Each structure stands twice: as structure tokens, then as C-alpha cells.
PDB file of C-alpha atoms in Angstrom:
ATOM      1  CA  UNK A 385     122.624  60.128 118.837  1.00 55.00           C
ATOM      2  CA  UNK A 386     123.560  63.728 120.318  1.00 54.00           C
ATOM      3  CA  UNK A 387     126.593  64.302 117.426  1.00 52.00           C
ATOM      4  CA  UNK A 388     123.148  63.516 115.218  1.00 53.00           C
ATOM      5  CA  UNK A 389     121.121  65.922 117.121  1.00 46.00           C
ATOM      6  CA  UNK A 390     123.095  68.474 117.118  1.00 46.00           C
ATOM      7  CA  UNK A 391     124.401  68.247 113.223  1.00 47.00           C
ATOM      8  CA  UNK A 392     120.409  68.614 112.860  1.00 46.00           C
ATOM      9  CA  UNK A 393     120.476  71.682 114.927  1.00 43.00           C
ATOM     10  CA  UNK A 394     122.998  73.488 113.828  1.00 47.00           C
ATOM     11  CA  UNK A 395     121.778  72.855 109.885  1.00 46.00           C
ATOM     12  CA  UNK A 396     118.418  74.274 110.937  1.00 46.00           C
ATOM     13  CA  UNK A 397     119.954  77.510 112.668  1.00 44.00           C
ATOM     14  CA  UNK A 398     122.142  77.786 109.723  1.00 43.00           C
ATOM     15  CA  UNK A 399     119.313  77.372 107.164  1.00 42.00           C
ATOM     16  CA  UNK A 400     117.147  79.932 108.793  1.00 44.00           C
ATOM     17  CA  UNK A 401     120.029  82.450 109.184  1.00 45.00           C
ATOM     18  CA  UNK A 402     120.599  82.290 105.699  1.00 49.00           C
ATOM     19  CA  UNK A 403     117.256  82.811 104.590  1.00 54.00           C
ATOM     20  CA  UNK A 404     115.987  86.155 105.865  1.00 76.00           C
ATOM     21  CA  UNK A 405     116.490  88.933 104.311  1.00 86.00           C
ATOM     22  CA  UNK A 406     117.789  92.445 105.633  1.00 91.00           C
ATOM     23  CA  UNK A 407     116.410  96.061 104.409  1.00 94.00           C
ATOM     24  CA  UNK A 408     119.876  97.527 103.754  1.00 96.00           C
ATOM     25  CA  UNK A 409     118.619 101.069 101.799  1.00 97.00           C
ATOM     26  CA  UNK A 410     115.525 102.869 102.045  1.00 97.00           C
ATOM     27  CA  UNK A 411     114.759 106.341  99.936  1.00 97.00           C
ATOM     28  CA  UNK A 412     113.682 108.216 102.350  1.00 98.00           C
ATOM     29  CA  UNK A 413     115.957 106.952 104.811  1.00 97.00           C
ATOM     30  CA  UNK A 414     115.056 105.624 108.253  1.00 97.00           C
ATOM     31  CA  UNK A 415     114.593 109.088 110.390  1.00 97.00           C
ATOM     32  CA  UNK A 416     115.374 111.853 107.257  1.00 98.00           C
ATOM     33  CA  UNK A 417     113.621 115.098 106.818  1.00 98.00           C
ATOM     34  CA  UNK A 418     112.564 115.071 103.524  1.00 96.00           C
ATOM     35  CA  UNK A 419     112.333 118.855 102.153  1.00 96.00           C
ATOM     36  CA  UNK A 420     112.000 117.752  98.005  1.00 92.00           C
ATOM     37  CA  UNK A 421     108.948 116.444  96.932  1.00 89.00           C
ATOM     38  CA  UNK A 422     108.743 112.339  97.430  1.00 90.00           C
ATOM     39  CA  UNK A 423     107.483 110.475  94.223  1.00 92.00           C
ATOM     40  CA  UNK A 424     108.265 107.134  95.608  1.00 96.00           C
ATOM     41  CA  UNK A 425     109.173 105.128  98.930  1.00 97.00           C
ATOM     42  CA  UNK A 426     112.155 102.759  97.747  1.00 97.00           C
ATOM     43  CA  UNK A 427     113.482  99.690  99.294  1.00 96.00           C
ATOM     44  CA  UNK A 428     116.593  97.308  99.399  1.00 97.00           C
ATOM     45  CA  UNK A 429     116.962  94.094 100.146  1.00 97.00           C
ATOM     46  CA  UNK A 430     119.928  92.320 100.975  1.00 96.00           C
ATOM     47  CA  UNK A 431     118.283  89.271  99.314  1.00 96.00           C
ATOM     48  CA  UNK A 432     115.279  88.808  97.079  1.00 97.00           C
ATOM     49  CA  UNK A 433     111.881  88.778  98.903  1.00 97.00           C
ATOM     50  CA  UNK A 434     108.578  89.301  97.725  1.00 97.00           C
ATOM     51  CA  UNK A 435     107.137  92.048  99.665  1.00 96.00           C
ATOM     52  CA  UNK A 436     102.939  91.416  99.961  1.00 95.00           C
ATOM     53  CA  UNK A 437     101.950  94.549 102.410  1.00 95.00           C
ATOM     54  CA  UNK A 438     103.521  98.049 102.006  1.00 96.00           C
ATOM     55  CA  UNK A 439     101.395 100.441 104.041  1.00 96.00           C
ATOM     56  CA  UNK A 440     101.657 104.557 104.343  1.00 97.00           C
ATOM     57  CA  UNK A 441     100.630 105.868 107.676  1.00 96.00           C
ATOM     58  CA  UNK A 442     100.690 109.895 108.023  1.00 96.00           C
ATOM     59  CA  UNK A 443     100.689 111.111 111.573  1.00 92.00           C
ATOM     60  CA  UNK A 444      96.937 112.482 111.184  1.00 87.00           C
ATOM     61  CA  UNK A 445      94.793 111.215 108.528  1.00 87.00           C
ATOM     62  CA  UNK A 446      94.114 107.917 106.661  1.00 91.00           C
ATOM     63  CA  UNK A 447      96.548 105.086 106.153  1.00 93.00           C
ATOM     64  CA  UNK A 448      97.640 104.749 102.581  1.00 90.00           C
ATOM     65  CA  UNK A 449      98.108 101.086 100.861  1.00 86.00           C
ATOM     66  CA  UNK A 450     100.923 101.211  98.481  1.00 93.00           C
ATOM     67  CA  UNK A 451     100.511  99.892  95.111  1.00 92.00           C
ATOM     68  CA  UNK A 452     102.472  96.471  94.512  1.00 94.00           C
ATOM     69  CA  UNK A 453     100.825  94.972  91.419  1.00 93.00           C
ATOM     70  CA  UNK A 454     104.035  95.591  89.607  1.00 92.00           C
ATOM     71  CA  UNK A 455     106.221  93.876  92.286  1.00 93.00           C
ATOM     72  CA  UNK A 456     104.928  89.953  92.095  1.00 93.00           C
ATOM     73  CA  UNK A 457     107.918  87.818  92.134  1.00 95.00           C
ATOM     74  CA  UNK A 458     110.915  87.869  94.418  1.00 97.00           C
ATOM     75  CA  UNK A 459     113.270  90.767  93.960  1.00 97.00           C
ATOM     76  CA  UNK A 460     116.248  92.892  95.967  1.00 97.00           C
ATOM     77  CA  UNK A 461     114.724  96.472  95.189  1.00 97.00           C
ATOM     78  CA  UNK A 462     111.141  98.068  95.343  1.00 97.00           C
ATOM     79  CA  UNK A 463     109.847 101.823  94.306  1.00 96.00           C
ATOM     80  CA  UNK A 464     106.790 102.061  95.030  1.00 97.00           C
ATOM     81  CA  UNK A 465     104.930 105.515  93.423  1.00 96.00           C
ATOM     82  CA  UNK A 466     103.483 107.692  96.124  1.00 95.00           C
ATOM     83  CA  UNK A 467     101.448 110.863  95.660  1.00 92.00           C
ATOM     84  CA  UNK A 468     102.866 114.051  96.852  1.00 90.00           C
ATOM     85  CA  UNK A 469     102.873 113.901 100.480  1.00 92.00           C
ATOM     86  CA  UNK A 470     101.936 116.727 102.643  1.00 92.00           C
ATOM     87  CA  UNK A 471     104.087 117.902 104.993  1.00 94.00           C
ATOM     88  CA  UNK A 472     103.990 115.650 108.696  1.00 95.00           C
ATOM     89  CA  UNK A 473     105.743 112.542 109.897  1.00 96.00           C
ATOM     90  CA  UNK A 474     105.183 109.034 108.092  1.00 97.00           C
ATOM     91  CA  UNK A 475     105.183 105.530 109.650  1.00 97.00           C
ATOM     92  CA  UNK A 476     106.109 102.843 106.548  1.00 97.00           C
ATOM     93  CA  UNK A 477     105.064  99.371 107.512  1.00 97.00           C
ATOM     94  CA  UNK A 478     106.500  96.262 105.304  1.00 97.00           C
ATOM     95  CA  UNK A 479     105.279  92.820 105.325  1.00 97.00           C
ATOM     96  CA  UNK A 480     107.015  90.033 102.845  1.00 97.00           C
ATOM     97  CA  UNK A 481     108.208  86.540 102.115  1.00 96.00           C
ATOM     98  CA  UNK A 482     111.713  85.074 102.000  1.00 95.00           C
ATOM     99  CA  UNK A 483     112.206  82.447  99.198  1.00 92.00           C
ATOM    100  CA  UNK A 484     112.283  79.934 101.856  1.00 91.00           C
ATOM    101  CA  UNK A 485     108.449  81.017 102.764  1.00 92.00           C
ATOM    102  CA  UNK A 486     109.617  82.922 106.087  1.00 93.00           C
ATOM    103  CA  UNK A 487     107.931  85.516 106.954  1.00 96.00           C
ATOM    104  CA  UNK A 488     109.389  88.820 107.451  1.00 96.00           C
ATOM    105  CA  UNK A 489     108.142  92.394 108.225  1.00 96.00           C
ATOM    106  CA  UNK A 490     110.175  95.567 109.169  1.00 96.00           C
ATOM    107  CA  UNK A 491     109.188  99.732 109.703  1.00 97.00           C
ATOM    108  CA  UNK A 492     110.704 103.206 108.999  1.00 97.00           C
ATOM    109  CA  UNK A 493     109.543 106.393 109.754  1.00 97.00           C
ATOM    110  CA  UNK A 494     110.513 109.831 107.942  1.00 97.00           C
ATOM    111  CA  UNK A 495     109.333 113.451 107.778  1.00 97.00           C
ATOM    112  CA  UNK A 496     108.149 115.697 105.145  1.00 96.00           C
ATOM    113  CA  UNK A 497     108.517 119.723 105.880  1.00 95.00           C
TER     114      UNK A 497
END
């Protein structure tokens, strides 16, 4: 019964291991000082996810929800169109879903002079 048990274990550790997903690349990176003007906030994946909340949020003023009605199946990379950004430190916030259903959510920050 405990050779069972843990078989069972160790295939659920293994399973949900192998099913989240890692942001590997971000444009801007996590912590850059952007001096060029930023036309989109791009993501990798190290596997497919479908991201469903991508949120903007300048040090002063109002949070900005990033268009993803061109993103609605699983994929590895995102670029997602901003407008041009004014100069201040971002907060990115990320929200998705593994193809297993997990889900997953991550941050970066950056700064525009």
C-alpha cells in the first residue's frame, strides 16, 4: 500500500512540475530603464499559456488594462500594444492558465525616462 502511495505521489508532484509555465523574456526587461519609446510590453513563456489579465500600473495615475482580444488560445509569446508611456516607473501584473487549467500569475516592473 505505501510503494502505491507513494508512486501516486510522486506522479502528482511530477505532473504539476511539468505543467507550469515560466516567463523566460520580457521586452522591457524585469528592472530596465527604458529611454526609446515603448509600443508594446512583450512576454515569453517557457510553455504555452493563455494569459487572461495583463494589467499596466504607472506609479501615479490610473491602472491601464492591456488589450488581449488577439491572444485567445494558448501560446509561448505575447505583445501586447501599449500607448506611449510617459516617463515614471511601471508595475506589469500577469494572470494566466497552464494547459493543465493551473493557475499562474507573475509581475515586472520597469522605468521610462
Amino acid at each position: 500500500m505505501k510503494t502505491i502511495a507513494s508512486f501516486a505521489l510522486a506522479a502528482l508532484l511530477a505532473t504539476q512540475t511539468l505543467a507550469h509555465s515560466k516567463v523566460t523574456d520580457t521586452t522591457p526587461a524585469d528592472g530596465a530603464v527604458v529611454t526609446q519609446p515603448t509600443t508594446s510590453i512583450d512576454f515569453t513563456f517557457s510553455k504555452a499559456i493563455r494569459l487572461t489579465v495583463v494589467k499596466l500600473s504607472p506609479q501615479k495615475g490610473s491602472e491601464i488594462k492591456l488589450d488581449l482580444r488577439a491572444h485567445t488560445t494558448f501560446e509561448q509569446e505575447f505583445s501586447l500594444p501599449v500607448q506611449r508611456l510617459d516617463p515614471g516607473d511601471y508595475r506589469v501584473e500577469w494572470r494566466g492558465l497552464g494547459l493543465d487549467g493551473h493557475p499562474m500569475r507573475g509581475a515586472f516592473s520597469f522605468s521610462v525616462e
